[in-house]
Coordinates of C-alpha atoms and ligand atoms in Angstrom, one line a residue:
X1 CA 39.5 46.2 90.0
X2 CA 42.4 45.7 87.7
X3 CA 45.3 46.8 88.5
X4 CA 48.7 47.3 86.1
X5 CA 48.8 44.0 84.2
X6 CA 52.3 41.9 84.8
X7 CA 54.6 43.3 82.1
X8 CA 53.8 46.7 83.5
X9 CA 57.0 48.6 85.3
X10 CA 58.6 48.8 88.4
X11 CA 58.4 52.0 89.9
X12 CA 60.9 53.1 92.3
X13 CA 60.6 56.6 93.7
X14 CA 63.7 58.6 95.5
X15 CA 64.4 62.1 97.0
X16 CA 67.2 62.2 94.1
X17 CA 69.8 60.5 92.8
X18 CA 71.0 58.4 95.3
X19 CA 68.2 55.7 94.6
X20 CA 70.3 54.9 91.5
X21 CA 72.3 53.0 93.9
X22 CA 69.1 50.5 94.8
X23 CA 68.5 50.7 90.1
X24 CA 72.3 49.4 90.2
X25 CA 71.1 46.7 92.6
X26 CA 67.8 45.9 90.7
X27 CA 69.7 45.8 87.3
X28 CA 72.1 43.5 88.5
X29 CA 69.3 40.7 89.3
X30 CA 66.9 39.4 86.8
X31 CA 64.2 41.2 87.4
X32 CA 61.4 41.3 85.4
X33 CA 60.6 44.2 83.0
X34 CA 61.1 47.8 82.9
X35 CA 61.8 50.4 85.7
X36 CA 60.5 54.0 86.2
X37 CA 62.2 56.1 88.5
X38 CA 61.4 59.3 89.6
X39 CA 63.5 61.5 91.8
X40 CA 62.7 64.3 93.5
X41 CA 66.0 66.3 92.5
X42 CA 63.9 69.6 93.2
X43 CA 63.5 69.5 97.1
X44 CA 66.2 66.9 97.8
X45 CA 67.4 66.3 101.0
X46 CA 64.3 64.6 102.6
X47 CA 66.9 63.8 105.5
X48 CA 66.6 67.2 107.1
X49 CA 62.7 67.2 106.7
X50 CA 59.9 66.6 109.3
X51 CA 58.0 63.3 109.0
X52 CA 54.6 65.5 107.9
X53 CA 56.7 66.8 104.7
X54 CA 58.6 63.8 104.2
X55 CA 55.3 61.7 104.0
X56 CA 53.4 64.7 101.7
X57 CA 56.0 64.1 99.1
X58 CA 56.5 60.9 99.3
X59 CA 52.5 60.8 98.6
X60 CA 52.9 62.7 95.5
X61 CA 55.8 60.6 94.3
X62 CA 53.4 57.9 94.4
X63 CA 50.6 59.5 92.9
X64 CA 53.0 60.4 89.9
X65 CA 54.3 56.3 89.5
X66 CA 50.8 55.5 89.7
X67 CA 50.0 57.6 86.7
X68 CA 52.9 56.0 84.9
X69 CA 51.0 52.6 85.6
X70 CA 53.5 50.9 87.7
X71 CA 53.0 47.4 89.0
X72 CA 54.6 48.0 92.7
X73 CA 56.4 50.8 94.3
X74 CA 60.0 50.1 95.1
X75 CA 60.8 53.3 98.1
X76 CA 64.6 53.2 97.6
X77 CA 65.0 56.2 99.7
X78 CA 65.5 55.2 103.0
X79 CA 64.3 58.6 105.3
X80 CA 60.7 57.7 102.9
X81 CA 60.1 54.4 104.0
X82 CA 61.3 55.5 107.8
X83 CA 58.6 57.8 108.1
X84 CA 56.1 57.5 105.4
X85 CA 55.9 53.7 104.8
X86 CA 53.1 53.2 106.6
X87 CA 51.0 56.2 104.8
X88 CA 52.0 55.0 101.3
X89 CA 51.1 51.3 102.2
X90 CA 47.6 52.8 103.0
X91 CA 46.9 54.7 100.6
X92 CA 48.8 52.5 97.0
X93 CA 46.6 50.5 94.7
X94 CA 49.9 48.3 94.5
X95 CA 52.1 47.1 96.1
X96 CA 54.8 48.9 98.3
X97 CA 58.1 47.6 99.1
X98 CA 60.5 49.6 101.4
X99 CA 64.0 49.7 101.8
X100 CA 64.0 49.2 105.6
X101 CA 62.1 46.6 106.2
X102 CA 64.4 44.9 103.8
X103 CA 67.7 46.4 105.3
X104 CA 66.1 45.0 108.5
X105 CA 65.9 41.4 107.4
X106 CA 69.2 41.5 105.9
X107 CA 70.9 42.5 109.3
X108 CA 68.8 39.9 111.1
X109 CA 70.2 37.2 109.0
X110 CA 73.2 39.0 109.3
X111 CA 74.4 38.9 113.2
X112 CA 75.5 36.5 115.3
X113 CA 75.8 38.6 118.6
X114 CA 72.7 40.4 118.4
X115 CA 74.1 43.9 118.7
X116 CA 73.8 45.8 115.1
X117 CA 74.4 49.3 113.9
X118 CA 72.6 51.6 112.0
X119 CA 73.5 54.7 110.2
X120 CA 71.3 57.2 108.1
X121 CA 69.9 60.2 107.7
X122 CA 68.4 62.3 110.7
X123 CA 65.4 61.8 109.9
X124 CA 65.9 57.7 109.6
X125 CA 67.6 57.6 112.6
X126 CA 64.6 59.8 114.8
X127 CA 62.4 58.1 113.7
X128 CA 64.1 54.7 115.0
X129 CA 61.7 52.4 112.7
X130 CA 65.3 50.1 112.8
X131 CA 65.0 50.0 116.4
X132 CA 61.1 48.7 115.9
X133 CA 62.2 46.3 112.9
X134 CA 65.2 44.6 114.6
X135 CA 63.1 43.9 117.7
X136 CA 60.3 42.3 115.9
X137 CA 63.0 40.1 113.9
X138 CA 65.6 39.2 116.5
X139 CA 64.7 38.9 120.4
X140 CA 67.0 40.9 122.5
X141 CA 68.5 43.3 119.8
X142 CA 71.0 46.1 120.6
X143 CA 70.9 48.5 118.4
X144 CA 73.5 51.5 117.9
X145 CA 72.2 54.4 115.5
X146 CA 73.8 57.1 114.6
X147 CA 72.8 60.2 111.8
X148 CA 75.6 61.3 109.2
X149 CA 73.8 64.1 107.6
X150 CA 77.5 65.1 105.9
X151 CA 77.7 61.4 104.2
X152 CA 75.3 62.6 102.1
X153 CA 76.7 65.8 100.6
X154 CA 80.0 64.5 100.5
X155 CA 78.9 61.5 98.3
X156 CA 77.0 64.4 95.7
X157 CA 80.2 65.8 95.4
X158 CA 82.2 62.6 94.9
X159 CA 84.3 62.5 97.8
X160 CA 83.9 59.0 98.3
X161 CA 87.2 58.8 99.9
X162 CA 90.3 60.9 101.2
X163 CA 91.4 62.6 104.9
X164 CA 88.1 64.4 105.2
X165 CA 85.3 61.6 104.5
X166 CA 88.1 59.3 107.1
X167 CA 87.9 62.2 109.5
X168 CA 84.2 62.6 109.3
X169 CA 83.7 58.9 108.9
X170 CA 85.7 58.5 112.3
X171 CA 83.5 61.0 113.9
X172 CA 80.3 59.3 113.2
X173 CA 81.2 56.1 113.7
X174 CA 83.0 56.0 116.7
X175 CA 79.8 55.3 119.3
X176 CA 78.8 52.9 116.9
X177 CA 81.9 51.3 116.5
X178 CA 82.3 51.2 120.1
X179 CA 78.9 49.7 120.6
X180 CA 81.1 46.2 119.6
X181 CA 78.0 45.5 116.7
X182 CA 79.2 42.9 114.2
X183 CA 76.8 44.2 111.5
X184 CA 76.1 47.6 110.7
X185 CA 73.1 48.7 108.1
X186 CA 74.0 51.2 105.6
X187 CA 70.6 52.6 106.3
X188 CA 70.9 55.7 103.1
X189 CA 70.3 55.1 99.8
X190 CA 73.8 57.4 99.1
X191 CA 75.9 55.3 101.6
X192 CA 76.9 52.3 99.8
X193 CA 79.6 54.3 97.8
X194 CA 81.2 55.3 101.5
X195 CA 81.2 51.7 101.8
X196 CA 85.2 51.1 101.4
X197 CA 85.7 54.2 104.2
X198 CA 83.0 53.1 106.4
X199 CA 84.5 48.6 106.2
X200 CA 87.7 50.4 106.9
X201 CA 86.7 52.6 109.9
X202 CA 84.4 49.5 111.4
X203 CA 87.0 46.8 110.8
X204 CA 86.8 43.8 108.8
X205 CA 84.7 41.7 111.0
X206 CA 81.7 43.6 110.8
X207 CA 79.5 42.6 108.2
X208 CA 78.2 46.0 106.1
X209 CA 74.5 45.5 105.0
X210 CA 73.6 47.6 101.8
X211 CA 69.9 48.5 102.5
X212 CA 69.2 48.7 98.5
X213 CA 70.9 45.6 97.9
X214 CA 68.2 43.8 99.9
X215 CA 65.3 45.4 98.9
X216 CA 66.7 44.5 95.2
X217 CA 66.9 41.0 96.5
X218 CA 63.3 41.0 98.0
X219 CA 61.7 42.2 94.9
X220 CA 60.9 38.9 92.8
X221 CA 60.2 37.0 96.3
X222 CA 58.0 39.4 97.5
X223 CA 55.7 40.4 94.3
X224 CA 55.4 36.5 93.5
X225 CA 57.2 37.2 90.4
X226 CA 59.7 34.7 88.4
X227 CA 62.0 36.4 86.9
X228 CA 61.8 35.8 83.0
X229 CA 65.3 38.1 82.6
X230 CA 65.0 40.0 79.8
X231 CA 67.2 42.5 79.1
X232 CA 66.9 45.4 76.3
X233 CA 64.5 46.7 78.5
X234 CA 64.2 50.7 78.4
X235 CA 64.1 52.0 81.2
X236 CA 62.5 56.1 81.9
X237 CA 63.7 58.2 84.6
X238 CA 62.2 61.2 85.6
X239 CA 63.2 64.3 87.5
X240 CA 61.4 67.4 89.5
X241 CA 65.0 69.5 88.5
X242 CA 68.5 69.8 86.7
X243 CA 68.0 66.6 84.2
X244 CA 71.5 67.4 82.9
X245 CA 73.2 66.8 86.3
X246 CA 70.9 63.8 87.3
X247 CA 72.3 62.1 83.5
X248 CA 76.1 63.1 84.9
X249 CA 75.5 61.6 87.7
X250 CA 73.7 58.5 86.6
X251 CA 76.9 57.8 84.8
X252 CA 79.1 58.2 87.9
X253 CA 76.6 55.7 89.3
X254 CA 75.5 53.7 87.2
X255 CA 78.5 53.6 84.9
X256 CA 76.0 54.4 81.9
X257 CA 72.6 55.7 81.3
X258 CA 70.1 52.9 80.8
X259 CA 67.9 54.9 80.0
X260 CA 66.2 58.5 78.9
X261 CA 65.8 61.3 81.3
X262 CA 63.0 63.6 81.4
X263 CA 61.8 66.2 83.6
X264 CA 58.6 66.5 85.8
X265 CA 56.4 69.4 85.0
X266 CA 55.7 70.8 88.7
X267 CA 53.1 73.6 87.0
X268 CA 50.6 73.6 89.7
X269 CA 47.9 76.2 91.7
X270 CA 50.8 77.6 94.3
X271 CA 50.2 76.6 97.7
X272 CA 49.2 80.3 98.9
X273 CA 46.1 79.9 96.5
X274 CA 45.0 76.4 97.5
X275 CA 41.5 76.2 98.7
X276 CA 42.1 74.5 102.2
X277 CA 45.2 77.3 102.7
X278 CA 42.8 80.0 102.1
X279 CA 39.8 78.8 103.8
X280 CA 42.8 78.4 106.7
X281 CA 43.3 82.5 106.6
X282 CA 39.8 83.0 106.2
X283 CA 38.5 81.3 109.2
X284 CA 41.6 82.4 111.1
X285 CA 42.6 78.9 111.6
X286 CA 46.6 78.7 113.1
X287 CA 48.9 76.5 110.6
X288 CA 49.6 72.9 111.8
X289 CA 52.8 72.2 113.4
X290 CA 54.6 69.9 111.2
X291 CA 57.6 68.7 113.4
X292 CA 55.8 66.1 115.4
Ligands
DGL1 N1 67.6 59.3 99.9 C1 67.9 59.7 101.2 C2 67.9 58.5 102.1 O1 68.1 57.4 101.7 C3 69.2 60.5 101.3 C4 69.1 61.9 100.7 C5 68.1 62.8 101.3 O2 68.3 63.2 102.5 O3 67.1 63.0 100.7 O4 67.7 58.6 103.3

């Protein structure tokens, strides 16, 4: 089998936006080629989801970057490659580099007293695949998660500081804080622009690790690659909704759009009319639980 050839693209695949923050990373470093990003701006927040949907959707943000004949998959989103890493390693005809595992590595290089905090989504933090990192990487770890599902929202709507991100910041990290970790993993794809607040809150000596950042820096190490920096490269993004606020906000985090920005045709059989749903009612089947 051949797969995409070398010059083919990155793929990096979010629930939304806030992936732009591991594109800044990427685009910073020499890496090779083009990237295609696709964001899944029409049932963002994945955070607030159950592993079973998380991974489903994750699945066909694959399938999509597949079909766009990407080289490796790059899961920027951070609740993705908690729960669904393990699915989309199984079932990609390329590789598949996660944000965690990444993060994970970072923080191990990172402490000296073996006690590190993580923050993220809920679903991140549940699913405690930080917890199972860390203790592969450093013997002994202590780790101090904590969810901060309002981090999120208040980064969409730019209040990346003032009294009420403090206040909330305070709220959150106060366990963690008072966990005494000296390195704490910004474990969400949107936290890295909290990252002034969140240093501030912490103190100084604790050493911030921006999750993106190291997957970024994994990418040419891990796929082999050197990187023959280019530049000029055009990059495509796509979106499942609202193009015109994804371009608005790729300037606010990007500082420019490097590229064009299309949308993602979702016209499909509705899920009522799929075969396996109806064969479900049918047969009188009862529907799955999903929240295990
Ligand atoms: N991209 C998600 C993450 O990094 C944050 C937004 C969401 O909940 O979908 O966990």
């Amino acid at each position: 089998v051949t797969g995409p050839g070398p010059g083919a693209p990155l793929g990096v695949f979010d629930s939304g936006l806030g992936g732009l923050t591991v594109v800044r990373a990427l685009l910073r470093r020499p890496v090779r080629g083009s990237i295609v990003y696709f964001g899944d701006t029409a049932r963002v927040p994945y955070g607030n989801k159950s592993p079973a949907t998380v991974t489903r959707l994750s699945l066909e943000a694959l399938r999509f970057l597949e079909h766009q004949g990407v080289r490796a998959l790059v899961v920027a989103c951070n609740t993705a490659s908690a729960v669904a890493i393990d699915a989309l390693v199984r079932e990609a005809s390329v590789p598949v580099l996660g944000v965690v595992e990444a993060g994970a590595r970072s923080a191990a290089r990172a402490t000296r007293s073996g006690r590190v905090g993580v923050i993220g989504t809920r679903a991140t933090v549940g699913s405690r695949c930080y917890e199972r990192a860390l203790a592969r990487l450093v013997p002994g770890v202590e780790v101090a998660a904590a969810a901060c599902p309002l981090f999120v929202p208040l980064v969409e709507e730019g209040w990346i500081d003032g009294a009420v991100t403090r206040a909330v910041a305070e709220e959150y990290l106060a366990p963690v804080r008072e966990a005494g970790v000296d390195t704490l993993v910004l474990g969400c794809t949107h936290y890295p622009l909290l990252r002034d607040v969140i240093q501030d809150v912490m103190g100084e000596d604790v050493t911030l690790i921006d999750s993106g950042d190291a997957v970024a820096e994994e990418v040419g190490r891990v796929l082999g690659e050197s990187a023959d920096a280019g530049g000029g490269e055009t990059h495509r993004f796509f979106v499942s909704d609202q193009v015109d606020r994804f371009e608005t906000e790729m300037r606010r985090f990007l500082g420019e759009a490097p590229g064009e920005v299309a949308l993602v045709d979702q016209t499909d059989v509705p899920w009522y009319d799929r075969p396996a749903w109806r064969r479900r009612q049918e047969h009188g089947t009862p529907g799955e639980r999903n929240d295990v």
